[in-house]
């Protein structure tokens, strides 16, 4: 792997992290609820992109840069779990459970949507 790929991976990872912050904050501010909708939107949109990528035949470097560096730094399993744990600590068990179920069910749906969309291209 060339040094240029490493540079692009670092840039893509940084871009993904900034995009995650912007999308999360924008959605959370508009939703203004205890439900962590910003993280959900980030994870679902990232999952849809990964589903799209899995349905396309892409060069290995593109998959690495977009799938791992950009989308890997954009989506966030750890924040999803931390927010779920925080909701449970606050005794918002229904909201915590809804966050888990929504993340899994809608995540699988977003992946399939991305794969379906790839089939149309």
N, CA, C and O atoms as CSV, one atom per row, in Angstrom:
chain,resi,resn,atom,element,x,y,z
A,1,UNK,N,N,0.854,-1.162,0.000
A,1,UNK,CA,C,0.000,0.000,0.000
A,1,UNK,C,C,0.910,1.238,0.000
A,1,UNK,O,O,1.877,1.319,0.757
A,2,UNK,N,N,0.580,2.169,-0.845
A,2,UNK,CA,C,1.442,3.341,-0.994
A,2,UNK,C,C,1.239,4.336,0.153
A,2,UNK,O,O,0.186,4.350,0.791
A,3,UNK,N,N,2.247,5.162,0.407
A,3,UNK,CA,C,2.113,6.196,1.441
A,3,UNK,C,C,0.968,7.171,1.142
A,3,UNK,O,O,0.376,7.741,2.059
A,4,UNK,N,N,0.664,7.356,-0.137
A,4,UNK,CA,C,-0.430,8.261,-0.504
A,4,UNK,C,C,-1.779,7.736,0.005
A,4,UNK,O,O,-2.641,8.518,0.405
A,5,UNK,N,N,-1.956,6.426,-0.013
A,5,UNK,CA,C,-3.196,5.834,0.509
A,5,UNK,C,C,-3.322,6.134,1.996
A,5,UNK,O,O,-4.421,6.414,2.475
A,6,UNK,N,N,-2.216,6.082,2.735
A,6,UNK,CA,C,-2.245,6.395,4.170
A,6,UNK,C,C,-2.624,7.853,4.404
A,6,UNK,O,O,-3.370,8.163,5.332
A,7,UNK,N,N,-2.117,8.735,3.572
A,7,UNK,CA,C,-2.462,10.156,3.690
A,7,UNK,C,C,-3.952,10.354,3.436
A,7,UNK,O,O,-4.637,11.054,4.182
A,8,UNK,N,N,-4.444,9.718,2.358
A,8,UNK,CA,C,-5.869,9.845,2.053
A,8,UNK,C,C,-6.739,9.228,3.151
A,8,UNK,O,O,-7.815,9.744,3.453
A,9,UNK,N,N,-6.280,8.131,3.745
A,9,UNK,CA,C,-7.032,7.510,4.842
A,9,UNK,C,C,-7.131,8.464,6.032
A,9,UNK,O,O,-8.190,8.581,6.649
A,10,UNK,N,N,-6.045,9.138,6.350
A,10,UNK,CA,C,-6.075,10.115,7.444
A,10,UNK,C,C,-7.006,11.279,7.151
A,10,UNK,O,O,-7.754,11.719,8.024
A,11,UNK,N,N,-6.960,11.774,5.926
A,11,UNK,CA,C,-7.845,12.886,5.542
A,11,UNK,C,C,-9.310,12.449,5.540
A,11,UNK,O,O,-10.182,13.172,6.022
A,12,UNK,N,N,-9.570,11.258,4.991
A,12,UNK,CA,C,-10.947,10.754,4.958
A,12,UNK,C,C,-11.468,10.506,6.365
A,12,UNK,O,O,-12.626,10.801,6.659
A,13,UNK,N,N,-10.623,9.966,7.239
A,13,UNK,CA,C,-11.029,9.737,8.623
A,13,UNK,C,C,-11.356,11.033,9.338
A,13,UNK,O,O,-12.339,11.109,10.074
A,14,UNK,N,N,-10.544,12.046,9.126
A,14,UNK,CA,C,-10.817,13.354,9.720
A,14,UNK,C,C,-12.112,13.951,9.202
A,14,UNK,O,O,-12.896,14.514,9.966
A,15,UNK,N,N,-12.334,13.827,7.899
A,15,UNK,CA,C,-13.572,14.341,7.304
A,15,UNK,C,C,-14.786,13.617,7.874
A,15,UNK,O,O,-15.796,14.248,8.187
A,16,UNK,N,N,-14.692,12.296,8.010
A,16,UNK,CA,C,-15.806,11.528,8.572
A,16,UNK,C,C,-16.139,11.952,9.995
A,16,UNK,O,O,-17.310,12.054,10.359
A,17,UNK,N,N,-15.115,12.198,10.797
A,17,UNK,CA,C,-15.339,12.621,12.185
A,17,UNK,C,C,-16.004,13.990,12.248
A,17,UNK,O,O,-16.899,14.209,13.064
A,18,UNK,N,N,-15.574,14.907,11.397
A,18,UNK,CA,C,-16.179,16.245,11.364
A,18,UNK,C,C,-17.625,16.156,10.888
A,18,UNK,O,O,-18.508,16.800,11.454
A,19,UNK,N,N,-17.870,15.354,9.843
A,19,UNK,CA,C,-19.245,15.189,9.350
A,19,UNK,C,C,-20.144,14.589,10.423
A,19,UNK,O,O,-21.293,15.003,10.575
A,20,UNK,N,N,-19.621,13.609,11.170
A,20,UNK,CA,C,-20.411,13.004,12.250
A,20,UNK,C,C,-20.811,14.063,13.273
A,20,UNK,O,O,-21.965,14.122,13.699
A,21,UNK,N,N,-19.867,14.882,13.657
A,21,UNK,CA,C,-20.143,15.934,14.630
A,21,UNK,C,C,-21.214,16.888,14.103
A,21,UNK,O,O,-22.159,17.214,14.821
A,22,UNK,N,N,-21.072,17.335,12.860
A,22,UNK,CA,C,-22.025,18.292,12.284
A,22,UNK,C,C,-23.422,17.705,12.137
A,22,UNK,O,O,-24.408,18.351,12.494
A,23,UNK,N,N,-23.512,16.490,11.616
A,23,UNK,CA,C,-24.827,15.862,11.427
A,23,UNK,C,C,-25.476,15.579,12.770
A,23,UNK,O,O,-26.655,15.876,12.963
A,24,UNK,N,N,-24.727,15.011,13.697
A,24,UNK,CA,C,-25.262,14.690,15.023
A,24,UNK,C,C,-25.807,15.936,15.708
A,24,UNK,O,O,-26.937,15.934,16.197
A,25,UNK,N,N,-25.017,16.987,15.746
A,25,UNK,CA,C,-25.438,18.217,16.419
A,25,UNK,C,C,-26.646,18.844,15.728
A,25,UNK,O,O,-27.562,19.315,16.401
A,26,UNK,N,N,-26.659,18.857,14.401
A,26,UNK,CA,C,-27.773,19.460,13.657
A,26,UNK,C,C,-29.072,18.711,13.933
A,26,UNK,O,O,-30.101,19.326,14.213
A,27,UNK,N,N,-29.021,17.387,13.854
A,27,UNK,CA,C,-30.221,16.579,14.084
A,27,UNK,C,C,-30.663,16.671,15.540
A,27,UNK,O,O,-31.850,16.848,15.813
A,28,UNK,N,N,-29.736,16.554,16.466
A,28,UNK,CA,C,-30.075,16.602,17.895
A,28,UNK,C,C,-30.694,17.944,18.276
A,28,UNK,O,O,-31.636,17.999,19.067
A,29,UNK,N,N,-30.165,19.009,17.713
A,29,UNK,CA,C,-30.703,20.343,18.013
A,29,UNK,C,C,-32.131,20.476,17.504
A,29,UNK,O,O,-32.985,21.050,18.180
A,30,UNK,N,N,-32.390,19.950,16.324
A,30,UNK,CA,C,-33.737,20.053,15.746
A,30,UNK,C,C,-34.728,19.123,16.440
A,30,UNK,O,O,-35.897,19.473,16.607
A,31,UNK,N,N,-34.270,17.943,16.843
A,31,UNK,CA,C,-35.163,16.983,17.485
A,31,UNK,C,C,-35.471,17.382,18.918
A,31,UNK,O,O,-36.603,17.228,19.375
A,32,UNK,N,N,-34.485,17.888,19.623
A,32,UNK,CA,C,-34.644,18.365,21.003
A,32,UNK,C,C,-35.438,17.390,21.876
A,32,UNK,O,O,-36.449,17.758,22.476
A,33,UNK,N,N,-34.964,16.138,21.937
A,33,UNK,CA,C,-35.611,15.143,22.793
A,33,UNK,C,C,-34.542,14.306,23.475
A,33,UNK,O,O,-33.356,14.419,23.163
A,34,UNK,N,N,-34.973,13.463,24.412
A,34,UNK,CA,C,-34.032,12.601,25.118
A,34,UNK,C,C,-33.503,11.498,24.213
A,34,UNK,O,O,-32.428,10.953,24.460
A,35,UNK,N,N,-34.252,11.166,23.166
A,35,UNK,CA,C,-33.823,10.114,22.249
A,35,UNK,C,C,-32.616,10.602,21.452
A,35,UNK,O,O,-32.646,11.707,20.910
A,36,UNK,N,N,-31.559,9.800,21.372
A,36,UNK,CA,C,-30.339,10.217,20.660
A,36,UNK,C,C,-30.488,10.120,19.141
A,36,UNK,O,O,-29.833,9.303,18.494
A,37,UNK,N,N,-31.343,10.952,18.590
A,37,UNK,CA,C,-31.659,10.885,17.164
A,37,UNK,C,C,-30.483,11.271,16.279
A,37,UNK,O,O,-30.378,10.776,15.157
A,38,UNK,N,N,-29.602,12.134,16.749
A,38,UNK,CA,C,-28.440,12.512,15.948
A,38,UNK,C,C,-27.544,11.326,15.658
A,38,UNK,O,O,-27.129,11.117,14.518
A,39,UNK,N,N,-27.247,10.552,16.685
A,39,UNK,CA,C,-26.419,9.361,16.504
A,39,UNK,C,C,-27.125,8.348,15.616
A,39,UNK,O,O,-26.485,7.697,14.790
A,40,UNK,N,N,-28.435,8.208,15.776
A,40,UNK,CA,C,-29.189,7.271,14.946
A,40,UNK,C,C,-29.108,7.670,13.477
A,40,UNK,O,O,-28.870,6.819,12.620
A,41,UNK,N,N,-29.302,8.940,13.177
A,41,UNK,CA,C,-29.232,9.405,11.786
A,41,UNK,C,C,-27.831,9.192,11.213
A,41,UNK,O,O,-27.682,8.760,10.070
A,42,UNK,N,N,-26.819,9.492,12.002
A,42,UNK,CA,C,-25.440,9.273,11.550
A,42,UNK,C,C,-25.218,7.801,11.228
A,42,UNK,O,O,-24.720,7.471,10.152
A,43,UNK,N,N,-25.581,6.919,12.145
A,43,UNK,CA,C,-25.336,5.501,11.938
A,43,UNK,C,C,-26.156,4.931,10.785
A,43,UNK,O,O,-25.660,4.089,10.036
A,44,UNK,N,N,-27.392,5.373,10.634
A,44,UNK,CA,C,-28.224,4.867,9.536
A,44,UNK,C,C,-27.732,5.357,8.183
A,44,UNK,O,O,-27.704,4.592,7.219
A,45,UNK,N,N,-27.350,6.612,8.103
A,45,UNK,CA,C,-26.851,7.116,6.817
A,45,UNK,C,C,-25.529,6.447,6.454
A,45,UNK,O,O,-25.295,6.131,5.287
A,46,UNK,N,N,-24.668,6.232,7.437
A,46,UNK,CA,C,-23.416,5.533,7.179
A,46,UNK,C,C,-23.649,4.086,6.766
A,46,UNK,O,O,-22.964,3.566,5.885
A,47,UNK,N,N,-24.611,3.445,7.400
A,47,UNK,CA,C,-24.939,2.066,7.063
A,47,UNK,C,C,-25.495,1.966,5.653
A,47,UNK,O,O,-25.191,1.016,4.931
A,48,UNK,N,N,-26.302,2.932,5.259
A,48,UNK,CA,C,-26.834,2.937,3.889
A,48,UNK,C,C,-25.700,3.073,2.873
A,48,UNK,O,O,-25.708,2.411,1.835
A,49,UNK,N,N,-24.735,3.926,3.172
A,49,UNK,CA,C,-23.588,4.086,2.268
A,49,UNK,C,C,-22.788,2.792,2.188
A,49,UNK,O,O,-22.382,2.384,1.100
A,50,UNK,N,N,-22.557,2.145,3.318
A,50,UNK,CA,C,-21.827,0.875,3.296
A,50,UNK,C,C,-22.608,-0.202,2.549
A,50,UNK,O,O,-22.018,-1.027,1.851
A,51,UNK,N,N,-23.934,-0.196,2.693
A,51,UNK,CA,C,-24.759,-1.125,1.920
A,51,UNK,C,C,-24.630,-0.871,0.435
A,51,UNK,O,O,-24.523,-1.807,-0.357
A,52,UNK,N,N,-24.639,0.396,0.057
A,52,UNK,CA,C,-24.451,0.773,-1.347
A,52,UNK,C,C,-23.098,0.281,-1.846
A,52,UNK,O,O,-22.999,-0.307,-2.922
A,53,UNK,N,N,-22.070,0.524,-1.061
A,53,UNK,CA,C,-20.725,0.109,-1.457
A,53,UNK,C,C,-20.621,-1.411,-1.599
A,53,UNK,O,O,-19.923,-1.904,-2.485
A,54,UNK,N,N,-21.309,-2.150,-0.733
A,54,UNK,CA,C,-21.222,-3.605,-0.799
A,54,UNK,C,C,-21.903,-4.147,-2.051
A,54,UNK,O,O,-21.584,-5.243,-2.512
A,55,UNK,N,N,-22.836,-3.382,-2.597
A,55,UNK,CA,C,-23.515,-3.793,-3.819
A,55,UNK,C,C,-22.788,-3.388,-5.083
A,55,UNK,O,O,-23.150,-3.828,-6.174
A,56,UNK,N,N,-21.775,-2.562,-4.955
A,56,UNK,CA,C,-20.998,-2.112,-6.106
A,56,UNK,C,C,-19.667,-2.853,-6.152
A,56,UNK,O,O,-19.179,-3.331,-5.128
A,57,UNK,N,N,-19.101,-2.942,-7.308
A,57,UNK,CA,C,-17.769,-3.525,-7.443
A,57,UNK,C,C,-16.790,-2.362,-7.471
A,57,UNK,O,O,-16.673,-1.659,-8.474
A,58,UNK,N,N,-16.092,-2.168,-6.365
A,58,UNK,CA,C,-15.178,-1.048,-6.221
A,58,UNK,C,C,-13.754,-1.539,-6.030
A,58,UNK,O,O,-13.538,-2.627,-5.495
A,59,UNK,N,N,-12.789,-0.755,-6.458
A,59,UNK,CA,C,-11.399,-1.126,-6.190
A,59,UNK,C,C,-11.132,-1.187,-4.680
A,59,UNK,O,O,-11.777,-0.489,-3.897
A,60,UNK,N,N,-10.189,-2.017,-4.294
A,60,UNK,CA,C,-9.876,-2.221,-2.875
A,60,UNK,C,C,-9.508,-0.914,-2.179
A,60,UNK,O,O,-9.898,-0.699,-1.031
A,61,UNK,N,N,-8.767,-0.040,-2.853
A,61,UNK,CA,C,-8.363,1.232,-2.240
A,61,UNK,C,C,-9.571,2.131,-1.957
A,61,UNK,O,O,-9.615,2.827,-0.942
A,62,UNK,N,N,-10.541,2.105,-2.861
A,62,UNK,CA,C,-11.754,2.912,-2.655
A,62,UNK,C,C,-12.535,2.373,-1.470
A,62,UNK,O,O,-13.002,3.141,-0.629
A,63,UNK,N,N,-12.680,1.060,-1.400
A,63,UNK,CA,C,-13.380,0.445,-0.278
A,63,UNK,C,C,-12.685,0.777,1.039
A,63,UNK,O,O,-13.340,1.081,2.036
A,64,UNK,N,N,-11.367,0.717,1.035
A,64,UNK,CA,C,-10.607,1.056,2.241
A,64,UNK,C,C,-10.825,2.508,2.633
A,64,UNK,O,O,-11.126,2.806,3.789
A,65,UNK,N,N,-10.673,3.406,1.677
A,65,UNK,CA,C,-10.755,4.831,1.994
A,65,UNK,C,C,-12.169,5.262,2.354
A,65,UNK,O,O,-12.374,5.957,3.349
A,66,UNK,N,N,-13.134,4.856,1.557
A,66,UNK,CA,C,-14.503,5.296,1.820
A,66,UNK,C,C,-15.134,4.467,2.932
A,66,UNK,O,O,-15.692,5.017,3.882
A,67,UNK,N,N,-15.047,3.146,2.813
A,67,UNK,CA,C,-15.711,2.278,3.788
A,67,UNK,C,C,-15.096,2.307,5.168
A,67,UNK,O,O,-15.803,2.426,6.170
A,68,UNK,N,N,-13.785,2.199,5.222
A,68,UNK,CA,C,-13.129,2.118,6.518
A,68,UNK,C,C,-12.782,3.491,7.078
A,68,UNK,O,O,-13.139,3.811,8.212
A,69,UNK,N,N,-12.097,4.293,6.296
A,69,UNK,CA,C,-11.624,5.586,6.816
A,69,UNK,C,C,-12.771,6.593,6.963
A,69,UNK,O,O,-12.996,7.114,8.055
A,70,UNK,N,N,-13.485,6.866,5.889
A,70,UNK,CA,C,-14.535,7.896,5.929
A,70,UNK,C,C,-15.751,7.444,6.732
A,70,UNK,O,O,-16.126,8.088,7.711
A,71,UNK,N,N,-16.366,6.338,6.319
A,71,UNK,CA,C,-17.596,5.890,6.982
A,71,UNK,C,C,-17.288,5.292,8.353
A,71,UNK,O,O,-18.092,5.415,9.278
A,72,UNK,N,N,-16.141,4.651,8.489
A,72,UNK,CA,C,-15.755,4.106,9.794
A,72,UNK,C,C,-15.602,5.181,10.851
A,72,UNK,O,O,-15.943,4.970,12.015
A,73,UNK,N,N,-15.089,6.330,10.447
A,73,UNK,CA,C,-14.946,7.419,11.423
A,73,UNK,C,C,-16.237,8.232,11.536
A,73,UNK,O,O,-16.436,8.948,12.517
A,74,UNK,N,N,-17.101,8.124,10.548
A,74,UNK,CA,C,-18.382,8.839,10.568
A,74,UNK,C,C,-19.381,8.143,11.489
A,74,UNK,O,O,-20.032,8.796,12.304
A,75,UNK,N,N,-19.505,6.835,11.366
A,75,UNK,CA,C,-20.455,6.101,12.207
A,75,UNK,C,C,-19.836,5.829,13.568
A,75,UNK,O,O,-18.622,5.930,13.743
A,76,UNK,N,N,-20.692,5.480,14.537
A,76,UNK,CA,C,-20.167,5.342,15.895
A,76,UNK,C,C,-20.976,4.357,16.727
A,76,UNK,O,O,-22.054,4.678,17.227
A,77,UNK,N,N,-20.436,3.159,16.863
A,77,UNK,CA,C,-21.050,2.163,17.727
A,77,UNK,C,C,-20.901,2.555,19.189
A,77,UNK,O,O,-21.833,2.399,19.978
A,78,UNK,N,N,-19.738,3.061,19.545
A,78,UNK,CA,C,-19.464,3.365,20.948
A,78,UNK,C,C,-20.380,4.464,21.478
A,78,UNK,O,O,-20.872,4.363,22.602
A,79,UNK,N,N,-20.614,5.498,20.700
A,79,UNK,CA,C,-21.523,6.564,21.148
A,79,UNK,C,C,-22.937,6.033,21.276
A,79,UNK,O,O,-23.653,6.392,22.211
A,80,UNK,N,N,-23.350,5.182,20.345
A,80,UNK,CA,C,-24.687,4.570,20.389
A,80,UNK,C,C,-24.863,3.815,21.701
A,80,UNK,O,O,-25.892,3.954,22.361
A,81,UNK,N,N,-23.867,3.016,22.087
A,81,UNK,CA,C,-23.958,2.254,23.323
A,81,UNK,C,C,-23.874,3.153,24.555
A,81,UNK,O,O,-24.588,2.927,25.533
A,82,UNK,N,N,-23.021,4.156,24.519
A,82,UNK,CA,C,-22.899,5.068,25.651
A,82,UNK,C,C,-24.212,5.817,25.877
A,82,UNK,O,O,-24.660,5.959,27.014
A,83,UNK,N,N,-24.824,6.295,24.800
A,83,UNK,CA,C,-26.104,6.998,24.936
A,83,UNK,C,C,-27.202,6.068,25.447
A,83,UNK,O,O,-28.055,6.482,26.232
A,84,UNK,N,N,-27.181,4.824,25.005
A,84,UNK,CA,C,-28.153,3.846,25.492
A,84,UNK,C,C,-27.946,3.591,26.983
A,84,UNK,O,O,-28.911,3.518,27.743
A,85,UNK,N,N,-26.706,3.459,27.392
A,85,UNK,CA,C,-26.378,3.251,28.807
A,85,UNK,C,C,-26.814,4.456,29.641
A,85,UNK,O,O,-27.363,4.292,30.730
A,86,UNK,N,N,-26.572,5.653,29.135
A,86,UNK,CA,C,-26.974,6.873,29.841
A,86,UNK,C,C,-28.487,6.908,30.027
A,86,UNK,O,O,-28.971,7.265,31.101
A,87,UNK,N,N,-29.239,6.539,28.985
A,87,UNK,CA,C,-30.696,6.510,29.100
A,87,UNK,C,C,-31.135,5.510,30.170
A,87,UNK,O,O,-32.045,5.793,30.950
A,88,UNK,N,N,-30.496,4.355,30.208
A,88,UNK,CA,C,-30.846,3.350,31.220
A,88,UNK,C,C,-30.509,3.856,32.623
A,88,UNK,O,O,-31.278,3.642,33.559
A,89,UNK,N,N,-29.364,4.525,32.773
A,89,UNK,CA,C,-29.010,5.096,34.080
A,89,UNK,C,C,-30.043,6.124,34.533
A,89,UNK,O,O,-30.307,6.263,35.727
A,90,UNK,N,N,-30.621,6.837,33.581
A,90,UNK,CA,C,-31.649,7.837,33.896
A,90,UNK,C,C,-33.037,7.204,34.014
A,90,UNK,O,O,-34.048,7.901,34.103
A,91,UNK,N,N,-33.061,5.886,34.014
A,91,UNK,CA,C,-34.295,5.110,34.136
A,91,UNK,C,C,-35.280,5.363,32.996
A,91,UNK,O,O,-36.493,5.256,33.174
A,92,UNK,N,N,-34.753,5.692,31.851
A,92,UNK,CA,C,-35.561,5.838,30.643
A,92,UNK,C,C,-35.426,4.534,29.846
A,92,UNK,O,O,-34.903,4.513,28.732
A,93,UNK,N,N,-35.913,3.454,30.453
A,93,UNK,CA,C,-35.703,2.124,29.900
A,93,UNK,C,C,-36.392,1.935,28.551
A,93,UNK,O,O,-35.846,1.285,27.659
A,94,UNK,N,N,-37.570,2.490,28.402
A,94,UNK,CA,C,-38.275,2.380,27.120
A,94,UNK,C,C,-37.513,3.066,26.002
A,94,UNK,O,O,-37.397,2.534,24.898
A,95,UNK,N,N,-36.991,4.254,26.295
A,95,UNK,CA,C,-36.215,4.989,25.291
A,95,UNK,C,C,-34.912,4.266,24.990
A,95,UNK,O,O,-34.488,4.216,23.835
A,96,UNK,N,N,-34.271,3.707,26.007
A,96,UNK,CA,C,-33.032,2.949,25.803
A,96,UNK,C,C,-33.297,1.724,24.921
A,96,UNK,O,O,-32.535,1.444,23.996
A,97,UNK,N,N,-34.364,1.010,25.208
A,97,UNK,CA,C,-34.708,-0.165,24.398
A,97,UNK,C,C,-35.062,0.247,22.974
A,97,UNK,O,O,-34.669,-0.412,22.012
A,98,UNK,N,N,-35.803,1.334,22.851
A,98,UNK,CA,C,-36.159,1.827,21.510
A,98,UNK,C,C,-34.912,2.199,20.722
A,98,UNK,O,O,-34.861,1.982,19.511
A,99,UNK,N,N,-33.912,2.753,21.385
A,99,UNK,CA,C,-32.665,3.112,20.720
A,99,UNK,C,C,-31.950,1.869,20.184
A,99,UNK,O,O,-31.425,1.877,19.071
A,100,UNK,N,N,-31.937,0.813,20.983
A,100,UNK,CA,C,-31.298,-0.430,20.541
A,100,UNK,C,C,-32.071,-1.054,19.384
A,100,UNK,O,O,-31.486,-1.417,18.364
A,101,UNK,N,N,-33.373,-1.177,19.543
A,101,UNK,CA,C,-34.191,-1.798,18.500
A,101,UNK,C,C,-34.145,-0.970,17.217
A,101,UNK,O,O,-33.987,-1.524,16.129
A,102,UNK,N,N,-34.281,0.341,17.336
A,102,UNK,CA,C,-34.241,1.205,16.140
A,102,UNK,C,C,-32.891,1.093,15.442
A,102,UNK,O,O,-32.830,1.008,14.215
A,103,UNK,N,N,-31.817,1.094,16.214
A,103,UNK,CA,C,-30.488,0.994,15.615
A,103,UNK,C,C,-30.302,-0.293,14.835
A,103,UNK,O,O,-29.728,-0.288,13.746
A,104,UNK,N,N,-30.783,-1.393,15.388
A,104,UNK,CA,C,-30.599,-2.688,14.735
A,104,UNK,C,C,-31.555,-2.851,13.551
A,104,UNK,O,O,-31.121,-3.148,12.438
A,105,UNK,N,N,-32.845,-2.659,13.790
A,105,UNK,CA,C,-33.842,-2.879,12.734
A,105,UNK,C,C,-33.663,-1.880,11.596
A,105,UNK,O,O,-33.628,-2.263,10.427
A,106,UNK,N,N,-33.551,-0.603,11.941
A,106,UNK,CA,C,-33.384,0.402,10.894
A,106,UNK,C,C,-32.005,0.311,10.236
A,106,UNK,O,O,-31.852,0.631,9.057
A,107,UNK,N,N,-31.003,-0.125,11.005
A,107,UNK,CA,C,-29.670,-0.316,10.432
A,107,UNK,C,C,-29.667,-1.406,9.372
A,107,UNK,O,O,-29.087,-1.232,8.301
A,108,UNK,N,N,-30.310,-2.525,9.663
A,108,UNK,CA,C,-30.423,-3.592,8.669
A,108,UNK,C,C,-31.221,-3.128,7.454
A,108,UNK,O,O,-30.892,-3.464,6.316
A,109,UNK,N,N,-32.261,-2.361,7.706
A,109,UNK,CA,C,-33.070,-1.830,6.609
A,109,UNK,C,C,-32.255,-0.862,5.752
A,109,UNK,O,O,-32.340,-0.893,4.525
A,110,UNK,N,N,-31.474,-0.011,6.392
A,110,UNK,CA,C,-30.639,0.941,5.652
A,110,UNK,C,C,-29.596,0.216,4.812
A,110,UNK,O,O,-29.307,0.625,3.688
A,111,UNK,N,N,-29.033,-0.857,5.353
A,111,UNK,CA,C,-28.058,-1.645,4.596
A,111,UNK,C,C,-28.705,-2.242,3.350
A,111,UNK,O,O,-28.149,-2.170,2.254
A,112,UNK,N,N,-29.864,-2.822,3.527
A,112,UNK,CA,C,-30.564,-3.414,2.382
A,112,UNK,C,C,-30.980,-2.341,1.372
A,112,UNK,O,O,-30.940,-2.571,0.164
A,113,UNK,N,N,-31.371,-1.189,1.864
A,113,UNK,CA,C,-31.703,-0.085,0.957
A,113,UNK,C,C,-30.489,0.291,0.119
A,113,UNK,O,O,-30.607,0.489,-1.090
A,114,UNK,N,N,-29.330,0.392,0.747
A,114,UNK,CA,C,-28.108,0.716,0.018
A,114,UNK,C,C,-27.771,-0.334,-1.021
A,114,UNK,O,O,-27.388,-0.004,-2.143
A,115,UNK,N,N,-27.913,-1.599,-0.652
A,115,UNK,CA,C,-27.648,-2.680,-1.610
A,115,UNK,C,C,-28.644,-2.645,-2.749
A,115,UNK,O,O,-28.277,-2.867,-3.903
A,116,UNK,N,N,-29.911,-2.367,-2.436
A,116,UNK,CA,C,-30.933,-2.241,-3.465
A,116,UNK,C,C,-30.608,-1.098,-4.412
A,116,UNK,O,O,-30.707,-1.248,-5.629
A,117,UNK,N,N,-30.225,0.038,-3.860
A,117,UNK,CA,C,-29.875,1.202,-4.680
A,117,UNK,C,C,-28.682,0.896,-5.581
A,117,UNK,O,O,-28.631,1.355,-6.722
A,118,UNK,N,N,-27.720,0.123,-5.073
A,118,UNK,CA,C,-26.562,-0.253,-5.898
A,118,UNK,C,C,-27.002,-1.073,-7.096
A,118,UNK,O,O,-26.426,-0.961,-8.178
A,119,UNK,N,N,-28.025,-1.900,-6.903
A,119,UNK,CA,C,-28.540,-2.703,-8.005
A,119,UNK,C,C,-29.187,-1.882,-9.094
A,119,UNK,O,O,-29.293,-2.332,-10.235
A,120,UNK,N,N,-29.622,-0.677,-8.753
A,120,UNK,CA,C,-30.241,0.203,-9.751
A,120,UNK,C,C,-29.200,0.964,-10.569
A,120,UNK,O,O,-29.508,1.503,-11.631
A,121,UNK,N,N,-27.968,1.002,-10.066
A,121,UNK,CA,C,-26.920,1.763,-10.766
A,121,UNK,C,C,-26.242,0.956,-11.840
A,121,UNK,O,O,-25.341,1.457,-12.514
